[in-house]
XYZ file of C-alpha atoms in Angstrom:
407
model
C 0.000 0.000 0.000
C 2.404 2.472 -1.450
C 0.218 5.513 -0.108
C -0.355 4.806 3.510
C 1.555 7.053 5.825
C -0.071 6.525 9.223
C -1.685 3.549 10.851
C -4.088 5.344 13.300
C -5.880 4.154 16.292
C -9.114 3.802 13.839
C -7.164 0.580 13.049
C -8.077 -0.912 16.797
C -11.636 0.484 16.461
C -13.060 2.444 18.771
C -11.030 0.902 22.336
C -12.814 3.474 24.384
C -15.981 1.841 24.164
C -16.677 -0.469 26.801
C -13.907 0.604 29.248
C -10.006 0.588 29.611
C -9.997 -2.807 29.907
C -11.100 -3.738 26.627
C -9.129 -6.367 24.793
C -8.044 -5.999 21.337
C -7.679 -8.210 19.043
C -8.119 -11.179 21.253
C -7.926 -14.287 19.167
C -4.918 -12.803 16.075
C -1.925 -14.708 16.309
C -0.046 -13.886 13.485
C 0.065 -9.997 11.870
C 1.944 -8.909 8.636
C 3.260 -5.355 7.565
C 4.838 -5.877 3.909
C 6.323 -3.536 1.278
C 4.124 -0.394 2.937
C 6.637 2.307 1.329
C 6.098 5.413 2.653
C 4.380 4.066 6.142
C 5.744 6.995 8.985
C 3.889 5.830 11.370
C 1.564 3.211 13.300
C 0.491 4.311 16.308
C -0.424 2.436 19.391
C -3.890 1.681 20.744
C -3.805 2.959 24.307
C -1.717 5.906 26.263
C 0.441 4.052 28.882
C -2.067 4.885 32.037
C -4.334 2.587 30.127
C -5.008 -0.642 31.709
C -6.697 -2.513 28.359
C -4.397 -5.573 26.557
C -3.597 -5.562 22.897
C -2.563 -8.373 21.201
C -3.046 -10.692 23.632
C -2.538 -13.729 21.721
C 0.099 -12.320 18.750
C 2.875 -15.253 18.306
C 4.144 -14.009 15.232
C 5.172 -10.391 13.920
C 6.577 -9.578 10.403
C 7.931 -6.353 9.465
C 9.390 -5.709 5.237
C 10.467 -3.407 3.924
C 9.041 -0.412 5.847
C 11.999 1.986 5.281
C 10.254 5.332 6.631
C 8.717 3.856 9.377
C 9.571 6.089 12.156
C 7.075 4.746 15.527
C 5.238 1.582 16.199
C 3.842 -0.485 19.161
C 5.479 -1.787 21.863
C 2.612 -3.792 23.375
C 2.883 -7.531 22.409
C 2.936 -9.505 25.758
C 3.225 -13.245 23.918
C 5.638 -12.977 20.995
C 7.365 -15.381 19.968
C 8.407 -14.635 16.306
C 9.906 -11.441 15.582
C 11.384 -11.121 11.697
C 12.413 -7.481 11.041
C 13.906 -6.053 7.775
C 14.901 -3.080 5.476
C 13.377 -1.104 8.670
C 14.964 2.094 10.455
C 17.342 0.775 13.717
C 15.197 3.359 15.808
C 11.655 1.523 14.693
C 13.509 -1.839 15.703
C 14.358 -0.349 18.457
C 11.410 1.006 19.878
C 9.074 -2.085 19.284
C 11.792 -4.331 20.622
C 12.230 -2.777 23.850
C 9.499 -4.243 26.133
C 9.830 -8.190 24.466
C 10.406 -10.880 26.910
C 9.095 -13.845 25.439
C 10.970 -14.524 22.120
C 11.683 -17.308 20.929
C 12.873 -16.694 17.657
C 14.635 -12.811 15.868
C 15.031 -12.530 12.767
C 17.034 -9.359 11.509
C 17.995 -8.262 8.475
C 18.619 -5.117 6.551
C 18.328 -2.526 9.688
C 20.110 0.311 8.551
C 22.310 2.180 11.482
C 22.112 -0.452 13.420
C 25.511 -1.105 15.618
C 24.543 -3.391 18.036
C 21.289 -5.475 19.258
C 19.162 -3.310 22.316
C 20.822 -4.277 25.292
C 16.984 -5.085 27.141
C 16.185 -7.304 24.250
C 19.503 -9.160 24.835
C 18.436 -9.602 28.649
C 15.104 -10.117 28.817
C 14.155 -13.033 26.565
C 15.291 -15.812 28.494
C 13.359 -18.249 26.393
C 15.162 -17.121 22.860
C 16.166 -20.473 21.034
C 16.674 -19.004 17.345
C 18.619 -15.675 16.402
C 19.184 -14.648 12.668
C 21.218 -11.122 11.635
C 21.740 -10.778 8.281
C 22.899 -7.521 5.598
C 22.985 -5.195 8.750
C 26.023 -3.157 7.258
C 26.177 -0.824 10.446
C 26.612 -3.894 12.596
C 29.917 -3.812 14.926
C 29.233 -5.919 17.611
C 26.031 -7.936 19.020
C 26.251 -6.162 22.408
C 26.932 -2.639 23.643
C 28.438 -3.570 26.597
C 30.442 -7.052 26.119
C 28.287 -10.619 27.333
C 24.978 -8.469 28.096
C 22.212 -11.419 27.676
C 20.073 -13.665 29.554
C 19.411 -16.824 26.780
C 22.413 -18.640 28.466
C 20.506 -21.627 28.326
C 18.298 -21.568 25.609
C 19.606 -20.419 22.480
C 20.123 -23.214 20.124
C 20.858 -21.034 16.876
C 22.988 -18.420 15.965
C 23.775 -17.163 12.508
C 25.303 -13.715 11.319
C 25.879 -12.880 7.956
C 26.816 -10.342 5.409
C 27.826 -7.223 7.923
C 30.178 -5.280 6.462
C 31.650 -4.136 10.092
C 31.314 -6.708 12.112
C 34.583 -6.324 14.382
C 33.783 -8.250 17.319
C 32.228 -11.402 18.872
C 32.155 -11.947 22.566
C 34.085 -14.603 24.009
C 31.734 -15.405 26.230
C 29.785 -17.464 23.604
C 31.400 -20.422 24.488
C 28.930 -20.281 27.885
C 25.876 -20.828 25.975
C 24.797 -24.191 26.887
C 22.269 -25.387 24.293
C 24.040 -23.828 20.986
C 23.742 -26.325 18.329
C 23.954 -24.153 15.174
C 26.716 -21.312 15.306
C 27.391 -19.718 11.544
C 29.205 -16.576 10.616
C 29.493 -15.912 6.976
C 30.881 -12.966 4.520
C 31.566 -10.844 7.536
C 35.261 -9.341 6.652
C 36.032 -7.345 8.907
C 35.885 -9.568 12.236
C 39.131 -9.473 13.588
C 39.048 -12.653 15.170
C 36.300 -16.083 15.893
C 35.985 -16.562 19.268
C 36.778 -19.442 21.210
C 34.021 -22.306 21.016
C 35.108 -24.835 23.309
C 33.001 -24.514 26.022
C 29.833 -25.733 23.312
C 32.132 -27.889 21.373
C 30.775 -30.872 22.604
C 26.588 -29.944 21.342
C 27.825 -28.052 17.904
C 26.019 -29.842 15.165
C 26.938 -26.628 12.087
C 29.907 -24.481 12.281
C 30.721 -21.962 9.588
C 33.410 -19.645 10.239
C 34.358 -16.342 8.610
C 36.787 -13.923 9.951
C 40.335 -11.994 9.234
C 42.051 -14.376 11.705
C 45.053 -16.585 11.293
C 44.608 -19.514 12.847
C 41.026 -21.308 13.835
C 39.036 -20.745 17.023
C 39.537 -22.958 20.264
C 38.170 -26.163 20.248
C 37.267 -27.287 16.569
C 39.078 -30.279 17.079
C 36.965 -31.269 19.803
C 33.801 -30.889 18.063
C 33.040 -34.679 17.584
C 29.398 -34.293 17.048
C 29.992 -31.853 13.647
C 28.023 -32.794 10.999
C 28.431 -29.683 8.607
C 31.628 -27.470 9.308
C 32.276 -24.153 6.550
C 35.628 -22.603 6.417
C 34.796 -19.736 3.961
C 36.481 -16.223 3.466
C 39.094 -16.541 6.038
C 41.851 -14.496 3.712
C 44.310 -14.683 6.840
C 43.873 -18.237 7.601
C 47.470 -20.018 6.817
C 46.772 -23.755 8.729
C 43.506 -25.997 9.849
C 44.108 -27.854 12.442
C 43.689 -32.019 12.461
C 39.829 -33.425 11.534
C 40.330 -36.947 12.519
C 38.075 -36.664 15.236
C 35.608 -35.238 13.454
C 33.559 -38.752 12.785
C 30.246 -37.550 12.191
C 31.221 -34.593 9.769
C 29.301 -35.127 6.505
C 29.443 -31.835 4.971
C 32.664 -30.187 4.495
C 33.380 -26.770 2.767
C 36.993 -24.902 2.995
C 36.861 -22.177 0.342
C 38.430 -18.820 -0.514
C 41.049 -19.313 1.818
C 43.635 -17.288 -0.517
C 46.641 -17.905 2.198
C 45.943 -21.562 2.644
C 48.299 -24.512 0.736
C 46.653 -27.468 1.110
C 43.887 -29.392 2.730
C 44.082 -30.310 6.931
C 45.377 -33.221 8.046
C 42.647 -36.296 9.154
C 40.480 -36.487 6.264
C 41.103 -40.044 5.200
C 39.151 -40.574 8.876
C 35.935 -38.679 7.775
C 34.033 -41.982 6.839
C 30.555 -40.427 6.515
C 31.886 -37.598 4.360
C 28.618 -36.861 1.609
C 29.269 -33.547 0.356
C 32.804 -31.861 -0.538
C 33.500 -27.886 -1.787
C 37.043 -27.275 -2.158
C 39.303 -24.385 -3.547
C 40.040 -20.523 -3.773
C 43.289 -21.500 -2.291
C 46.450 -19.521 -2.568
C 47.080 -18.400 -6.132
C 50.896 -19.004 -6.260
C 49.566 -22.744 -6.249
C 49.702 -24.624 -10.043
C 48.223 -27.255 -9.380
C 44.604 -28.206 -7.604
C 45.800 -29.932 -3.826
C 45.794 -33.412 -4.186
C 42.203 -35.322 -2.990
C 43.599 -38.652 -2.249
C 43.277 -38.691 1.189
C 39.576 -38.242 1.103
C 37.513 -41.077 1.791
C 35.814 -42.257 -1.830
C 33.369 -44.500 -0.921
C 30.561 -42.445 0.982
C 31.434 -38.894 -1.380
C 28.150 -38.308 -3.286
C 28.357 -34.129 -4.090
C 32.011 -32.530 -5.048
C 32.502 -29.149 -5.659
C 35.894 -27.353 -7.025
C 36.612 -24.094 -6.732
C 39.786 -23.245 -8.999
C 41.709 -19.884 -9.688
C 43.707 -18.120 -12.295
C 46.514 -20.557 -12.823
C 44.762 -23.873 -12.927
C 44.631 -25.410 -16.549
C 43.565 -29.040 -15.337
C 40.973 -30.882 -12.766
C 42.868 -33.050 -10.230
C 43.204 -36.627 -11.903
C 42.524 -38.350 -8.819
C 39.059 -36.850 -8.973
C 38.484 -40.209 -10.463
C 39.023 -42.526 -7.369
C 35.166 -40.587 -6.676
C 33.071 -43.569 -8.017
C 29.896 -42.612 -6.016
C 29.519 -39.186 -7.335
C 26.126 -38.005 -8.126
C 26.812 -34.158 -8.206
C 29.921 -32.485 -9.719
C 30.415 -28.930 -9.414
C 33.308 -26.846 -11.634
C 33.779 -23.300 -10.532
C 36.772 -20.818 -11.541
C 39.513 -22.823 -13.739
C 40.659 -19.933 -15.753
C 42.958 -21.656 -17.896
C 41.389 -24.851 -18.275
C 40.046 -24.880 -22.350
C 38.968 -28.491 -22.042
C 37.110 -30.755 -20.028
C 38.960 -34.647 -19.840
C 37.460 -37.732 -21.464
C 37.941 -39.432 -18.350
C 34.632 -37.892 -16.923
C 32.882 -39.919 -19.144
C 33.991 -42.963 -16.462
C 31.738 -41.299 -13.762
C 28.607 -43.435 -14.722
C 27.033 -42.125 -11.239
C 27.293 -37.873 -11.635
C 24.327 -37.480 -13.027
C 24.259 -33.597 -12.329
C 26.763 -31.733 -14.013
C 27.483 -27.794 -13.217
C 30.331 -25.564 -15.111
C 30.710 -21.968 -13.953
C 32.368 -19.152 -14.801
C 35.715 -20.687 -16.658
C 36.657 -18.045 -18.749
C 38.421 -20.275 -21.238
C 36.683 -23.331 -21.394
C 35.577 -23.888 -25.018
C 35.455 -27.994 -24.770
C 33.216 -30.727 -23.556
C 33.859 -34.432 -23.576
C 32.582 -36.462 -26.588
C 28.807 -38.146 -26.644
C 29.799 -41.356 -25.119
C 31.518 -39.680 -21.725
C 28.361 -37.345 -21.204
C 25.486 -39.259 -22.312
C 24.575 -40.993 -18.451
C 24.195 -37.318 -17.774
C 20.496 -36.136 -16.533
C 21.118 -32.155 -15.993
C 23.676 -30.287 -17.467
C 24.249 -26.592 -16.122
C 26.322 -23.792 -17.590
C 26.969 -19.885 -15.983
C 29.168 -17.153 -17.855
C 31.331 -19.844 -19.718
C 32.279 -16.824 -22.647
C 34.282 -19.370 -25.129
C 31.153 -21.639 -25.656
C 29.049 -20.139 -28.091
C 27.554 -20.861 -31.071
C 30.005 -22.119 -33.367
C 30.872 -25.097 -30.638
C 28.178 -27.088 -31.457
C 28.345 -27.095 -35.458
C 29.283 -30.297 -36.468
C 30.257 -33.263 -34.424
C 29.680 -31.091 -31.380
C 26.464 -29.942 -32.865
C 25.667 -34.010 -32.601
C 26.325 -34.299 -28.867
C 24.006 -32.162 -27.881
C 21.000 -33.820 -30.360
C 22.242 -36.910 -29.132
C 22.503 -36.530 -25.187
C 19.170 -36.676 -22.931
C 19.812 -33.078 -21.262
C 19.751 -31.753 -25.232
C 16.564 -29.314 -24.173
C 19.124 -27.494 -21.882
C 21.906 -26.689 -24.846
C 19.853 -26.400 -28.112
C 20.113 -23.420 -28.801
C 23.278 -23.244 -26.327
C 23.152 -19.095 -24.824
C 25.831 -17.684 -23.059
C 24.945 -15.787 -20.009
């Protein structure tokens, strides 16, 4: 409703009638305010001397993209679900400030915001679930260090994509129940703070910072089952994984200071899903992959750089590969025949080589199903005239290259 600057008190009815102690809206649990672009202002139902109840039964509160909203409500004694975004920090702010029964915050896209309200931090003891995402203005989650009273009930905490994020408190490690701890694309964190206090209950890890070396206590995260090493441009060693026996997603990418792979991965025998690469680029050749485990590897994805002109050969030790992902080999023209000996992958996905102008023939791609291609500039028309004209007609995933466009 792009014309609606003011939510009035018409929007509770008339409250006065009856008495103070009217209720409003007794029975809503769930309320919605979406895409309202020039909305200044809801106002509340009642003056505080009032003693009525509004929103007595709201679990559920969604705020999007409300960019000029300047003032809104503060009265909504049993929510649970709070997801806020593209919304002023001072609207946030004020509607935030009397919540004590969350169980769940979603933020995203606050604008000036530098760190969470220190009240909402304190009093929602019962908060299992907290999301902060594209707050740019984001330095650190507190004002005022470990300021929060969901010791023992947050399960999930994921930050990602703020731009200043300097700081995370040590004190996470105290928080009893965490299960799910992910910071991602946030490059300006100096350093990840220690986990081993919750390294025990840590089911995902992803881990983003400026740092050198890895927080305290990965290695004794034996219950792992998804662990992301991602945009650490610092990081120069990972410690040992053997212990890690229940890991079955891995990811280490963009690492640019990084050599090679960590020690302990022939031990990872429930490894499904691999994304490797965006190592340092004074490497010519792709680490080598034989001490993963080949038997239980279903989804591998490579992540090259400017240099590489090949795949790593032992690549083919992967017999059980259903997925096969090829990301940023520069210099690589050609893809190898030998593909055509992974009779499992049945998804292939090439993206963004700038020089690849080559696929395998007919007979090495035809137990393909899906066949996906993203900014590969040398394939083009011309390619497929002739014999590789005929692969295409000939292979079942034909619908996706005929005509073949370059994006």
């Amino acid at each position: 409703m792009d014309n609606v600057r003011s939510i009035g008190t018409e929007f509770y009815g008339d409250y006065n009638d009856g008495g103070y102690d009217k209720i409003l809206f007794p029975c809503l649990k769930s309320l919605e305010l979406v895409r309202m672009q020039n909305l200044v202002e809801r106002m509340d139902a009642m003056e505080p001397t009032t003693t009525g109840m509004v929103f007595p039964c709201l679990k559920n509160l969604s705020i999007s993209t409300c960019e000029q909203l300047e003032s809104a409500p503060c009265h909504f004694p049993s929510l649970e679900e709070f997801d806020i975004s593209q919304t002023k920090s001072t609207t946030f702010e004020k509607i935030s400030s009397k919540l004590t029964t969350l169980t769940s915050l979603h933020i995203s896209g606050i604008s000036e915001l530098a760190s969470l309200p220190e009240q909402l931090l304190k009093n929602n003891s019962s908060l299992m679930y907290l999301n902060i995402w594209f707050c740019d203005d984001l330095v650190s989650l507190s004002p005022h260090g470990d300021v929060w009273g969901f010791y023992t009930s947050l399960r999930s905490l994921q930050i990602s994509n703020c731009k200043k994020l300097s700081y995370l408190p040590d004190g996470l490690h105290t928080l009893r129940s965490l299960e799910n701890f992910e910071v991602r694309n946030c490059p300006n964190l100096r350093s990840f703070p220690s986990i081993k206090g919750v390294a025990l209950l840590l089911r995902t890890l992803a881990i983003s910072c400026s740092d050198e070396v890895l927080p305290i206590g990965l290695q004794s995260c034996i219950s792992l089952s998804s662990l992301e090493i991602d945009e650490c441009p610092n990081l120069i060693s990972i410690p040992n994984l053997q212990d890690l026996h229940s890991l079955s997603f891995l990811t280490i990418t963009s690492c640019k200071r990084l050599m090679g792979l960590p020690d302990g991965l022939d031990y990872l025998t429930r490894l499904k899903s691999l994304t490797i690469g965006g190592f340092c680029e004074e490497l010519d050749s792709f680490p080598s992959l034989s001490s993963i485990q080949p038997a239980s590897l279903e989804t591998l994805e490579l992540y090259g750089w400017a240099k590489l002109n090949s795949l790593p050969a032992d690549i083919q030790r992967f017999t059980a590969l259903t997925q096969l992902w090829i990301r940023n080999f520069d210099q690589m023209e050609a893809l190898p025949e030998w593909l055509g000996k992974f009779s499992s992958v049945r998804y292939l996905y090439l993206r963004e080589c700038k020089n690849l102008m080559y696929l395998p023939t007919a007979e090495a791609m035809q137990h393909l199903i899906y066949l996906h291609i993203f900014f590969l500039p040398q394939i083009n028309g011309k390619m497929w005239k002739g014999k590789r004209r005929r692969v295409a007609q000939n292979c079942p995933y034909s619908k996706y290259l005929s005509p073949l466009k370059t994006d």
